[in-house]
Amino acid sequence: MKRFFSTIAVVASSALALAACSGGGGGGTTESGVDLVKDGKLTLCSDIPYEPFEYVNDQNETVGFDIDLSKKLAERLGVELDVKTTPFEGIQSGSSLDTGQCDIALSGMAITDERKSKMDFSMMYLKDNLALMAAKDSGYKSIDDVKDKKVGAQAATTGEKYAKEKGISPTQFETGGLLTQAMQTRKIDAAIANVSTIYAATQADDSLTLVQDFETGEVVGAAVKKGNSKLLDEFNGMLEGMFEDGSYDKLVDEWFGPVADAARVDQEEAKASK
């Protein structure tokens, strides 16, 4: 889903990450033997806002599908959840994990071979193909209609990569929220993003619509630092329990509404992806 590898962005984010991790308190270990960067806290790196995965609501609360999963993991570990807003470039490069900024990253992040070489992923917990969004009155029917238009995409994402592969030079936006704002104010003619993000945008603004979806086979997972098998096992164990007790399906329905069936994975699919 969100995001692909960008060498320049990674170098820049790595430098910022190294600077950021120079301070902070000591780590700790849970009763189950999971080492944490902060004692008594599960520190989550997440690129906020990226609705409906992670964003700040009208009550100034950090909420979303990824946030709820992280809360369940923290509860399983018997610790508090500490959410750290982190640029996606640092997350998808693995530098945020490598430099001890956080224990785990959930950020609507697609599992790719490139990323798997830099961090360890959980079993997949969601499907999220790409799609094209535009104004309802645009008259656009497919991606062919926007090749000579101003098309936006979030920087360092699979949406940006896909646009370029289709011969489009996209206008880049730092966050998904800025991309949606540009579409709402018509600073761009169309946008390429994940189905989940476009669904959230169309729910918030009735003048926008999903024009075309693309079968890209993207699946989403949680990431930990290479070799952190104990934390990964805890996340996978939590997710298997959610499949079995039905709470996974309820959470997908809550956050993805009409696109929930396209987004959800079943337990066997998830286990096979480990």
Coordinates of C-alpha atoms in Angstrom, one line a residue:
M1 CA 0.0 0.0 0.0
K2 CA 1.5 3.2 0.9
R3 CA 5.0 3.6 -0.2
F4 CA 8.0 2.3 -2.0
F5 CA 11.8 2.6 -1.6
S6 CA 13.5 6.0 -2.3
T7 CA 17.2 6.2 -1.9
I8 CA 17.4 10.0 -1.5
A9 CA 14.5 10.0 1.0
V10 CA 16.1 7.2 3.0
V11 CA 19.4 9.0 3.4
A12 CA 17.7 12.1 4.6
S13 CA 15.4 10.3 7.0
S14 CA 18.2 8.2 8.3
A15 CA 20.1 11.3 9.2
L16 CA 17.1 12.8 11.0
A17 CA 16.5 9.5 12.8
L18 CA 20.1 9.3 14.1
A19 CA 19.8 12.8 15.4
A20 CA 16.4 12.1 17.0
C21 CA 17.5 8.9 18.9
S22 CA 20.4 10.6 20.8
G23 CA 18.1 11.2 23.8
G24 CA 15.4 9.2 25.6
G25 CA 15.1 7.1 28.6
G26 CA 16.2 3.5 29.2
G27 CA 14.5 0.4 27.9
G28 CA 12.7 -2.4 29.6
T29 CA 11.6 -6.0 29.2
T30 CA 8.0 -7.3 29.5
E31 CA 7.1 -10.3 31.5
S32 CA 6.9 -12.3 28.3
G33 CA 10.6 -11.4 27.5
V34 CA 10.0 -8.7 24.9
D35 CA 12.7 -6.0 25.0
L36 CA 11.3 -2.4 24.6
V37 CA 13.0 0.9 23.9
K38 CA 11.1 2.5 26.8
D39 CA 10.3 0.8 30.1
G40 CA 6.6 0.0 30.5
K41 CA 5.7 1.3 27.0
L42 CA 5.2 -0.1 23.5
T43 CA 6.5 2.6 21.2
L44 CA 4.8 2.8 17.8
C45 CA 6.1 4.6 14.8
S46 CA 3.3 5.7 12.5
D47 CA 3.0 8.3 9.7
I48 CA 0.1 10.5 10.9
P49 CA -2.3 11.3 9.3
Y50 CA -3.1 8.4 7.0
E51 CA -6.8 7.9 7.4
P52 CA -8.3 5.4 8.2
F53 CA -5.1 3.7 9.5
E54 CA -4.0 6.5 11.8
Y55 CA -5.1 10.1 12.3
V56 CA -6.2 12.6 14.9
N57 CA -10.0 13.0 15.3
D58 CA -12.0 16.0 16.3
Q59 CA -11.5 15.2 20.0
N60 CA -7.7 15.4 19.4
E61 CA -7.4 11.6 19.9
T62 CA -5.1 9.5 17.8
V63 CA -7.3 6.8 16.3
G64 CA -7.5 4.4 13.4
F65 CA -7.2 0.8 12.4
D66 CA -3.4 0.6 13.0
I67 CA -3.9 2.4 16.3
D68 CA -6.5 -0.1 17.5
L69 CA -4.2 -3.0 16.6
S70 CA -1.3 -1.4 18.4
K71 CA -3.5 -0.9 21.5
K72 CA -4.4 -4.5 21.5
L73 CA -0.7 -5.5 21.3
A74 CA 0.2 -3.2 24.2
E75 CA -2.6 -4.7 26.3
R76 CA -1.3 -8.2 25.5
L77 CA 2.2 -7.1 26.6
G78 CA 0.9 -5.4 29.7
V79 CA 2.3 -2.0 28.9
E80 CA 1.1 1.4 27.7
L81 CA 1.0 2.5 24.0
D82 CA 3.2 5.4 23.1
V83 CA 2.5 6.7 19.5
K84 CA 5.4 8.5 17.8
T85 CA 4.5 10.4 14.6
T86 CA 7.2 9.6 12.2
P87 CA 7.9 10.5 8.5
F88 CA 7.1 7.6 6.3
E89 CA 10.5 7.6 4.7
G90 CA 12.1 6.7 8.0
I91 CA 9.6 4.0 8.6
Q92 CA 9.7 2.3 5.2
S93 CA 13.5 2.4 5.1
G94 CA 13.8 0.7 8.5
S95 CA 15.9 3.5 10.0
S96 CA 13.3 4.4 12.6
L97 CA 13.4 0.8 14.0
D98 CA 17.2 0.5 13.6
T99 CA 17.9 3.6 15.5
G100 CA 15.7 2.7 18.4
Q101 CA 13.0 5.3 17.9
C102 CA 10.3 2.7 18.2
D103 CA 9.6 -1.0 18.9
I104 CA 7.2 -1.5 16.0
A105 CA 5.9 0.3 12.9
L106 CA 2.3 0.1 11.8
S107 CA 1.6 2.7 9.1
G108 CA -0.6 1.2 6.3
M109 CA 2.7 -0.2 5.0
A110 CA 2.8 -2.6 2.1
I111 CA 5.1 -5.6 2.5
T112 CA 7.7 -5.6 -0.3
D113 CA 10.8 -7.6 -0.9
E114 CA 12.9 -4.4 -0.6
R115 CA 11.4 -3.6 2.8
K116 CA 11.8 -7.2 3.9
S117 CA 15.5 -6.9 3.4
K118 CA 15.6 -4.1 6.0
M119 CA 13.1 -5.2 8.6
D120 CA 11.0 -8.2 9.7
F121 CA 7.3 -8.2 8.9
S122 CA 4.3 -9.8 10.6
M123 CA 1.8 -11.9 8.8
M124 CA -0.3 -9.7 6.5
Y125 CA -3.3 -8.1 8.2
L126 CA -5.0 -6.3 5.3
K127 CA -5.3 -6.0 1.5
D128 CA -5.1 -2.6 -0.1
N129 CA -5.0 -2.1 -3.8
L130 CA -4.5 1.2 -5.5
A131 CA -7.1 3.4 -7.1
L132 CA -7.8 6.6 -9.0
M133 CA -9.8 9.4 -7.3
A134 CA -11.3 12.5 -8.9
A135 CA -14.2 14.9 -8.7
K136 CA -17.6 13.4 -9.5
D137 CA -18.2 15.9 -12.2
S138 CA -14.7 15.4 -13.8
G139 CA -16.0 13.0 -16.4
Y140 CA -13.0 10.8 -16.0
K141 CA -13.5 7.1 -16.5
S142 CA -10.0 5.6 -16.3
I143 CA -6.4 6.4 -15.8
D144 CA -6.1 7.1 -19.5
D145 CA -8.2 10.2 -19.1
V146 CA -5.8 11.8 -16.7
K147 CA -2.4 11.2 -18.3
D148 CA -2.2 14.8 -19.4
K149 CA -3.8 16.2 -16.2
K150 CA -2.3 17.2 -12.9
V151 CA -2.3 13.9 -10.8
G152 CA -1.2 13.8 -7.2
A153 CA 0.4 11.0 -5.2
Q154 CA 2.0 10.8 -1.8
A155 CA 5.8 10.8 -2.0
A156 CA 7.7 7.6 -1.6
T157 CA 4.5 5.4 -2.0
T158 CA 3.4 2.7 -4.3
G159 CA 0.9 5.2 -5.7
E160 CA 3.7 7.5 -6.9
K161 CA 5.5 4.5 -8.3
Y162 CA 2.4 3.2 -10.1
A163 CA 1.7 6.7 -11.6
K164 CA 5.2 6.8 -13.0
E165 CA 4.9 3.3 -14.5
K166 CA 1.8 4.5 -16.3
G167 CA 3.6 7.5 -17.9
I168 CA 2.4 10.1 -15.4
S169 CA 4.6 12.6 -13.7
P170 CA 2.8 13.0 -10.4
T171 CA 2.7 16.0 -8.1
Q172 CA 4.2 14.8 -4.8
F173 CA 2.7 15.4 -1.4
E174 CA 4.4 14.7 1.9
T175 CA 1.4 13.1 3.6
G176 CA -1.9 11.4 2.6
G177 CA -3.7 14.2 4.4
L178 CA -2.1 16.9 2.2
L179 CA -2.9 14.8 -0.9
T180 CA -6.6 14.6 0.1
Q181 CA -6.7 18.4 0.8
A182 CA -5.2 19.1 -2.6
M183 CA -7.9 17.0 -4.2
Q184 CA -10.7 18.7 -2.2
T185 CA -9.4 22.2 -3.1
R186 CA -8.9 21.1 -6.8
K187 CA -5.2 22.0 -6.7
I188 CA -4.9 18.7 -8.6
D189 CA -7.2 17.0 -11.1
A190 CA -6.9 13.5 -9.8
A191 CA -5.1 11.4 -7.2
I192 CA -3.6 7.9 -7.1
A193 CA -3.7 6.3 -3.6
N194 CA -4.8 3.1 -1.9
V195 CA -8.5 2.1 -1.9
S196 CA -8.7 2.5 1.9
T197 CA -7.4 6.1 1.7
I198 CA -9.7 7.0 -1.2
Y199 CA -12.7 5.6 0.7
A200 CA -11.9 7.8 3.7
A201 CA -11.6 10.8 1.4
T202 CA -14.9 10.2 -0.4
Q203 CA -16.7 9.7 2.9
A204 CA -15.4 13.1 4.1
D205 CA -16.2 14.8 0.8
D206 CA -19.2 13.8 -1.2
S207 CA -17.9 15.6 -4.3
L208 CA -15.1 13.1 -4.7
T209 CA -15.4 9.6 -6.2
L210 CA -13.3 6.5 -6.9
V211 CA -12.9 6.4 -10.6
Q212 CA -11.0 3.1 -11.2
D213 CA -9.2 0.6 -9.0
F214 CA -6.1 -1.4 -9.9
E215 CA -5.3 -4.9 -8.9
T216 CA -1.8 -4.5 -7.5
G217 CA -1.8 -7.3 -4.9
E218 CA -0.7 -5.1 -2.1
V219 CA -0.9 -6.5 1.4
V220 CA -0.1 -4.7 4.7
G221 CA 1.9 -5.8 7.7
A222 CA 3.5 -4.6 10.9
A223 CA 7.3 -4.2 11.0
V224 CA 10.0 -4.7 13.6
K225 CA 13.7 -4.4 13.7
K226 CA 15.5 -7.3 12.1
G227 CA 15.8 -10.2 14.5
N228 CA 13.2 -9.0 17.0
S229 CA 11.3 -12.3 16.8
K230 CA 9.8 -12.1 20.2
L231 CA 7.8 -9.0 19.5
L232 CA 6.9 -10.3 16.0
D233 CA 5.6 -13.6 17.6
E234 CA 3.5 -11.6 20.1
F235 CA 1.9 -9.5 17.3
N236 CA 1.2 -12.6 15.2
G237 CA -0.2 -14.4 18.2
M238 CA -2.5 -11.4 18.9
L239 CA -3.7 -11.3 15.3
E240 CA -4.4 -15.1 15.3
G241 CA -6.5 -14.6 18.4
M242 CA -8.4 -11.8 16.8
F243 CA -9.2 -14.0 13.8
E244 CA -10.5 -16.7 16.1
D245 CA -12.7 -14.5 18.4
G246 CA -14.1 -12.4 15.5
S247 CA -12.6 -9.1 16.7
Y248 CA -10.5 -8.8 13.6
D249 CA -13.6 -8.8 11.3
K250 CA -15.3 -6.3 13.6
L251 CA -12.3 -3.9 13.4
V252 CA -12.1 -4.1 9.6
D253 CA -15.9 -3.5 9.3
E254 CA -15.6 -0.5 11.7
W255 CA -12.7 1.3 9.8
F256 CA -13.3 0.3 6.2
G257 CA -17.1 0.2 5.8
P258 CA -18.2 -0.6 2.2
V259 CA -14.6 -1.6 1.2
A260 CA -14.2 -4.0 4.2
D261 CA -14.8 -7.2 2.2
A262 CA -12.1 -6.2 -0.3
A263 CA -9.7 -5.2 2.5
R264 CA -10.0 -8.1 4.9
V265 CA -7.8 -11.2 4.9
D266 CA -8.8 -14.6 6.3
Q267 CA -6.7 -16.5 8.9
E268 CA -5.3 -19.0 6.5
E269 CA -4.1 -16.3 4.1
A270 CA -2.5 -14.4 6.9
K271 CA -0.7 -17.5 8.4
A272 CA 0.6 -18.4 4.9
S273 CA 2.2 -15.0 4.5
K274 CA 4.5 -15.4 7.6

